[in-house]
C-alpha cells in the first residue's frame, strides 16, 4: 500500500483497481469464509517500476487461482493490463491479497494461451499483438467453424436454435453498455453453445482457445467504438435467424464477416 502510494505521489497517476478483482470481498464466491492472507516472497522478481498495481484485496480460499485467472483475463481484454508491460507475481499477489503462487499459476496458464510471456527473474510481459496475428486467427477460426455451422444448419431443428437466443441477447446487452470485457465473455459463450451442438469436445476446445486468443488486445488498441461493438453483437441474432431458415449462403457470409469484425 505504502509503495503504491509513493508511486502515485511520484508519478501523479492514480492506481485504480481493475477487472473482477475490484469487487468488494463479499461479492466474490463464498465457498469458505476464511480468506487467504499469505505473506509474499519476491523469489527474485522485482516489482519496483511495476505499472499500475493498486492496494490489496481479499480473495476467498476456494478456487483462488481460478478467480485470479478470470480477473486477469478481464483486465487483459479491457486493456487494463497493458501490452508490452511486465507484471510480477508478488506485486499482483499484493494487489489481490494472496501469495504470489496462485498469481504465477494463473499467469502460467495465460502464457500457454499466448496472452503473456515469461520474463525470467521479473515476471510476465503482456504479449504485444499485431493486426496480422489477429487476421491469421480469424482465418483459422473460419476454416474450422464455417463448415461446422453449415453442417449444423442442415441438421439442427429450429427449436434448438431458438433456445440460444438469450445468449445472443446477452451479447447485445453487453455491447449496448459498452462493456468490452463482458461482451468478450458472452461472445465466447454464444459460440461455444453453437458449436456444442456438433457434439465434438475436441472441436469445442480448439475453437474456444482460438476465440480467446483473438480477444487479446493489439499493441496499440484503438479506442473502442460503441457502434461497431453493437453491430458485432447484432450479427449473433442475424446468424440465428439464418440458421433457423437454413439459409446456408447467409450463414457462411455472416460467420466470415463476424470473425473479421471481431478484431476489436
Tab-separated table of C-alpha atoms in Angstrom:
chain	number	residue	atom	x	y	z
A	1	UNK	CA	0.000	0.000	0.000
A	2	UNK	CA	2.754	2.456	1.004
A	3	UNK	CA	4.762	1.512	-2.083
A	4	UNK	CA	1.759	2.125	-4.349
A	5	UNK	CA	1.046	5.450	-2.657
A	6	UNK	CA	4.670	6.502	-3.102
A	7	UNK	CA	4.492	5.703	-6.791
A	8	UNK	CA	1.276	7.670	-7.105
A	9	UNK	CA	2.876	10.699	-5.473
A	10	UNK	CA	5.941	10.389	-7.692
A	11	UNK	CA	4.080	9.940	-10.971
A	12	UNK	CA	0.877	11.849	-10.286
A	13	UNK	CA	-1.052	8.901	-11.749
A	14	UNK	CA	-3.776	7.045	-9.826
A	15	UNK	CA	-3.740	3.296	-9.466
A	16	UNK	CA	-7.378	2.214	-9.760
A	17	UNK	CA	-8.422	-1.434	-9.294
A	18	UNK	CA	-9.147	-3.468	-12.408
A	19	UNK	CA	-11.410	-6.272	-13.549
A	20	UNK	CA	-13.451	-8.579	-11.324
A	21	UNK	CA	-10.863	-8.233	-8.579
A	22	UNK	CA	-12.081	-4.652	-7.992
A	23	UNK	CA	-15.224	-6.025	-6.409
A	24	UNK	CA	-15.636	-5.991	-2.653
A	25	UNK	CA	-14.710	-9.264	-0.932
A	26	UNK	CA	-18.350	-10.070	-0.248
A	27	UNK	CA	-19.033	-10.075	-3.989
A	28	UNK	CA	-16.617	-12.954	-4.594
A	29	UNK	CA	-17.750	-16.613	-4.326
A	30	UNK	CA	-18.228	-17.620	-0.706
A	31	UNK	CA	-17.152	-21.256	-0.773
A	32	UNK	CA	-15.367	-20.647	2.512
A	33	UNK	CA	-15.458	-17.770	4.939
A	34	UNK	CA	-11.754	-17.861	5.648
A	35	UNK	CA	-9.794	-15.566	3.357
A	36	UNK	CA	-6.301	-16.069	2.031
A	37	UNK	CA	-3.817	-13.646	3.529
A	38	UNK	CA	-0.428	-15.210	2.876
A	39	UNK	CA	2.730	-13.108	3.126
A	40	UNK	CA	4.529	-12.847	-0.202
A	41	UNK	CA	8.111	-13.516	-1.155
A	42	UNK	CA	9.681	-11.895	-4.197
A	43	UNK	CA	11.613	-15.016	-5.276
A	44	UNK	CA	13.889	-12.983	-7.480
A	45	UNK	CA	11.158	-10.870	-9.075
A	46	UNK	CA	11.401	-7.115	-8.931
A	47	UNK	CA	8.054	-5.334	-8.614
A	48	UNK	CA	9.692	-1.906	-8.470
A	49	UNK	CA	8.751	0.095	-11.525
A	50	UNK	CA	5.615	-2.041	-11.898
A	51	UNK	CA	2.863	-0.154	-13.774
A	52	UNK	CA	-0.475	0.334	-12.064
A	53	UNK	CA	-0.633	-2.156	-9.168
A	54	UNK	CA	-3.189	-0.922	-6.592
A	55	UNK	CA	-3.637	-1.841	-2.937
A	56	UNK	CA	-4.572	-5.299	-1.619
A	57	UNK	CA	-7.909	-7.053	-1.876
A	58	UNK	CA	-9.144	-10.239	-0.224
A	59	UNK	CA	-9.733	-13.350	-2.331
A	60	UNK	CA	-11.522	-16.370	-0.879
A	61	UNK	CA	-9.540	-19.572	-0.447
A	62	UNK	CA	-11.811	-21.621	-2.711
A	63	UNK	CA	-10.586	-21.634	-6.315
A	64	UNK	CA	-8.206	-18.768	-5.686
A	65	UNK	CA	-6.244	-19.364	-8.857
A	66	UNK	CA	-9.409	-19.539	-10.966
A	67	UNK	CA	-10.718	-16.283	-9.512
A	68	UNK	CA	-7.438	-14.527	-10.207
A	69	UNK	CA	-7.231	-16.043	-13.681
A	70	UNK	CA	-10.677	-14.683	-14.515
A	71	UNK	CA	-9.806	-11.249	-13.125
A	72	UNK	CA	-6.580	-11.151	-15.144
A	73	UNK	CA	-8.390	-12.209	-18.320
A	74	UNK	CA	-10.899	-9.418	-17.803
A	75	UNK	CA	-8.096	-6.912	-17.264
A	76	UNK	CA	-6.359	-8.118	-20.426
A	77	UNK	CA	-9.433	-7.833	-22.624
A	78	UNK	CA	-10.295	-4.397	-21.246
A	79	UNK	CA	-6.714	-3.188	-21.794
A	80	UNK	CA	-6.064	-2.523	-18.115
A	81	UNK	CA	-3.067	-4.835	-18.325
A	82	UNK	CA	-1.039	-3.051	-20.967
A	83	UNK	CA	0.648	-4.850	-23.898
A	84	UNK	CA	4.417	-4.753	-23.523
A	85	UNK	CA	4.371	-4.064	-19.766
A	86	UNK	CA	5.894	-6.507	-17.260
A	87	UNK	CA	3.924	-7.527	-14.164
A	88	UNK	CA	5.438	-9.530	-11.314
A	89	UNK	CA	3.731	-12.258	-9.331
A	90	UNK	CA	4.477	-10.687	-5.930
A	91	UNK	CA	3.146	-7.262	-6.936
A	92	UNK	CA	-0.070	-8.702	-8.350
A	93	UNK	CA	-0.333	-11.010	-5.351
A	94	UNK	CA	-0.198	-7.958	-3.091
A	95	UNK	CA	-2.963	-6.398	-5.121
A	96	UNK	CA	-5.185	-9.482	-4.653
A	97	UNK	CA	-4.205	-10.117	-1.043
A	98	UNK	CA	-2.783	-13.584	-1.766
A	99	UNK	CA	0.626	-15.141	-2.092
A	100	UNK	CA	2.466	-14.925	-5.390
A	101	UNK	CA	1.914	-18.651	-6.041
A	102	UNK	CA	-1.699	-18.598	-7.363
A	103	UNK	CA	-0.880	-15.481	-9.375
A	104	UNK	CA	2.064	-17.237	-11.008
A	105	UNK	CA	-0.120	-20.285	-11.701
A	106	UNK	CA	-2.728	-18.090	-13.368
A	107	UNK	CA	-0.054	-16.252	-15.351
A	108	UNK	CA	1.451	-19.570	-16.475
A	109	UNK	CA	-1.966	-20.501	-17.853
A	110	UNK	CA	-2.132	-17.184	-19.689
A	111	UNK	CA	1.347	-17.861	-21.069
A	112	UNK	CA	0.109	-21.166	-22.515
A	113	UNK	CA	-2.770	-19.271	-24.121
A	114	UNK	CA	-0.335	-16.762	-25.606
A	115	UNK	CA	-1.584	-13.753	-23.650
A	116	UNK	CA	1.656	-13.198	-21.722
A	117	UNK	CA	5.255	-14.351	-21.913
A	118	UNK	CA	7.612	-15.251	-19.094
A	119	UNK	CA	10.383	-12.768	-18.309
A	120	UNK	CA	12.996	-14.583	-16.154
A	121	UNK	CA	13.523	-13.041	-12.717
A	122	UNK	CA	10.997	-10.288	-13.419
A	123	UNK	CA	7.543	-11.719	-14.034
A	124	UNK	CA	5.297	-11.766	-17.098
A	125	UNK	CA	5.091	-9.419	-20.048
A	126	UNK	CA	1.722	-8.871	-21.730
A	127	UNK	CA	2.105	-10.037	-25.325
A	128	UNK	CA	2.238	-7.330	-27.979
A	129	UNK	CA	-0.160	-8.471	-30.674
A	130	UNK	CA	-0.226	-7.303	-34.296
A	131	UNK	CA	-3.132	-6.939	-36.746
A	132	UNK	CA	-1.532	-9.706	-38.834
A	133	UNK	CA	-1.758	-12.160	-35.937
A	134	UNK	CA	-5.434	-11.373	-35.413
A	135	UNK	CA	-6.114	-11.771	-39.125
A	136	UNK	CA	-4.434	-15.177	-39.071
A	137	UNK	CA	-6.535	-16.245	-36.090
A	138	UNK	CA	-9.703	-15.107	-37.875
A	139	UNK	CA	-8.709	-17.162	-40.925
A	140	UNK	CA	-8.108	-20.308	-38.881
A	141	UNK	CA	-11.376	-19.851	-36.984
A	142	UNK	CA	-13.243	-19.549	-40.259
A	143	UNK	CA	-11.614	-22.714	-41.619
A	144	UNK	CA	-12.843	-24.616	-38.575
A	145	UNK	CA	-16.208	-23.096	-37.759
A	146	UNK	CA	-17.744	-22.289	-41.139
A	147	UNK	CA	-18.009	-25.942	-42.294
A	148	UNK	CA	-19.344	-26.977	-38.885
A	149	UNK	CA	-22.017	-24.295	-38.840
A	150	UNK	CA	-23.085	-25.127	-42.384
A	151	UNK	CA	-23.487	-28.782	-41.389
A	152	UNK	CA	-25.418	-27.805	-38.272
A	153	UNK	CA	-27.671	-25.517	-40.325
A	154	UNK	CA	-28.757	-28.548	-42.335
A	155	UNK	CA	-29.404	-30.846	-39.376
A	156	UNK	CA	-30.311	-28.923	-36.201
A	157	UNK	CA	-34.053	-28.214	-35.744
A	158	UNK	CA	-35.238	-24.630	-35.445
A	159	UNK	CA	-36.302	-25.046	-31.814
A	160	UNK	CA	-32.722	-25.774	-30.778
A	161	UNK	CA	-31.502	-22.575	-32.421
A	162	UNK	CA	-34.302	-20.582	-30.798
A	163	UNK	CA	-33.054	-21.793	-27.418
A	164	UNK	CA	-29.784	-19.932	-27.994
A	165	UNK	CA	-31.457	-16.555	-28.439
A	166	UNK	CA	-30.953	-15.482	-24.782
A	167	UNK	CA	-27.196	-15.911	-25.282
A	168	UNK	CA	-27.322	-13.723	-28.380
A	169	UNK	CA	-29.333	-11.134	-26.464
A	170	UNK	CA	-26.741	-11.158	-23.677
A	171	UNK	CA	-24.044	-10.131	-26.137
A	172	UNK	CA	-26.285	-7.312	-27.332
A	173	UNK	CA	-26.850	-6.088	-23.781
A	174	UNK	CA	-23.110	-6.079	-23.030
A	175	UNK	CA	-22.406	-4.219	-26.272
A	176	UNK	CA	-25.099	-1.649	-25.541
A	177	UNK	CA	-23.406	-0.892	-22.202
A	178	UNK	CA	-20.022	-0.656	-23.908
A	179	UNK	CA	-18.771	-3.397	-21.575
A	180	UNK	CA	-15.990	-4.856	-23.671
A	181	UNK	CA	-14.863	-7.437	-21.100
A	182	UNK	CA	-18.371	-8.823	-20.539
A	183	UNK	CA	-19.016	-8.772	-24.253
A	184	UNK	CA	-15.950	-10.967	-24.753
A	185	UNK	CA	-17.344	-13.490	-22.249
A	186	UNK	CA	-20.840	-13.560	-23.738
A	187	UNK	CA	-19.446	-13.753	-27.274
A	188	UNK	CA	-17.456	-16.877	-26.390
A	189	UNK	CA	-20.472	-18.349	-24.572
A	190	UNK	CA	-22.636	-17.929	-27.661
A	191	UNK	CA	-20.100	-19.520	-29.998
A	192	UNK	CA	-19.490	-22.394	-27.566
A	193	UNK	CA	-23.226	-23.081	-27.396
A	194	UNK	CA	-23.495	-23.156	-31.190
A	195	UNK	CA	-20.513	-25.446	-31.689
A	196	UNK	CA	-21.542	-27.695	-28.782
A	197	UNK	CA	-24.429	-28.874	-30.974
A	198	UNK	CA	-21.842	-30.665	-33.113
A	199	UNK	CA	-21.131	-32.995	-30.184
A	200	UNK	CA	-17.342	-32.819	-30.649
A	201	UNK	CA	-15.489	-31.944	-27.429
A	202	UNK	CA	-12.120	-31.605	-29.176
A	203	UNK	CA	-13.556	-29.178	-31.714
A	204	UNK	CA	-15.089	-27.147	-28.909
A	205	UNK	CA	-11.790	-26.910	-27.006
A	206	UNK	CA	-9.756	-25.883	-30.061
A	207	UNK	CA	-12.321	-23.340	-31.247
A	208	UNK	CA	-12.663	-21.778	-27.792
A	209	UNK	CA	-8.890	-21.447	-27.446
A	210	UNK	CA	-8.638	-19.713	-30.832
A	211	UNK	CA	-11.549	-17.453	-29.916
A	212	UNK	CA	-9.952	-16.425	-26.629
A	213	UNK	CA	-6.631	-15.705	-28.326
A	214	UNK	CA	-8.383	-13.448	-30.818
A	215	UNK	CA	-9.635	-11.272	-27.959
A	216	UNK	CA	-6.266	-10.239	-26.532
A	217	UNK	CA	-5.526	-6.565	-27.270
A	218	UNK	CA	-3.330	-5.162	-30.025
A	219	UNK	CA	-0.042	-3.319	-29.398
A	220	UNK	CA	-1.872	-0.024	-29.793
A	221	UNK	CA	-5.511	-0.857	-29.267
A	222	UNK	CA	-7.856	1.678	-30.896
A	223	UNK	CA	-10.461	3.468	-28.849
A	224	UNK	CA	-13.458	1.197	-28.536
A	225	UNK	CA	-16.188	2.294	-30.923
A	226	UNK	CA	-19.535	1.684	-29.351
A	227	UNK	CA	-21.399	1.435	-32.644
A	228	UNK	CA	-19.042	-1.217	-34.001
A	229	UNK	CA	-19.434	-3.351	-30.907
A	230	UNK	CA	-23.236	-3.106	-31.107
A	231	UNK	CA	-23.134	-4.067	-34.794
A	232	UNK	CA	-20.868	-7.020	-33.999
A	233	UNK	CA	-23.322	-8.232	-31.347
A	234	UNK	CA	-26.270	-7.885	-33.749
A	235	UNK	CA	-24.617	-10.439	-36.036
A	236	UNK	CA	-25.345	-13.138	-33.437
A	237	UNK	CA	-29.086	-12.615	-33.779
A	238	UNK	CA	-28.819	-12.430	-37.571
A	239	UNK	CA	-26.838	-15.687	-37.565
A	240	UNK	CA	-29.524	-17.437	-35.521
A	241	UNK	CA	-32.176	-16.245	-37.950
A	242	UNK	CA	-30.163	-17.605	-40.891
A	243	UNK	CA	-29.570	-20.927	-39.122
A	244	UNK	CA	-33.285	-21.304	-38.391
A	245	UNK	CA	-34.084	-20.536	-42.038
A	246	UNK	CA	-31.308	-22.908	-43.216
A	247	UNK	CA	-30.032	-20.086	-45.419
A	248	UNK	CA	-26.541	-21.507	-45.986
A	249	UNK	CA	-25.064	-18.631	-48.054
A	250	UNK	CA	-26.102	-16.109	-45.416
A	251	UNK	CA	-24.753	-18.327	-42.603
A	252	UNK	CA	-21.355	-18.545	-44.284
A	253	UNK	CA	-21.228	-14.833	-45.058
A	254	UNK	CA	-22.200	-13.820	-41.513
A	255	UNK	CA	-19.679	-16.118	-39.838
A	256	UNK	CA	-16.794	-14.913	-42.002
A	257	UNK	CA	-17.732	-11.251	-41.517
A	258	UNK	CA	-18.158	-11.776	-37.790
A	259	UNK	CA	-14.655	-13.203	-37.420
A	260	UNK	CA	-13.142	-10.373	-39.414
A	261	UNK	CA	-15.062	-7.782	-37.422
A	262	UNK	CA	-14.233	-9.312	-34.036
A	263	UNK	CA	-10.718	-7.834	-34.125
A	264	UNK	CA	-11.739	-5.013	-31.786
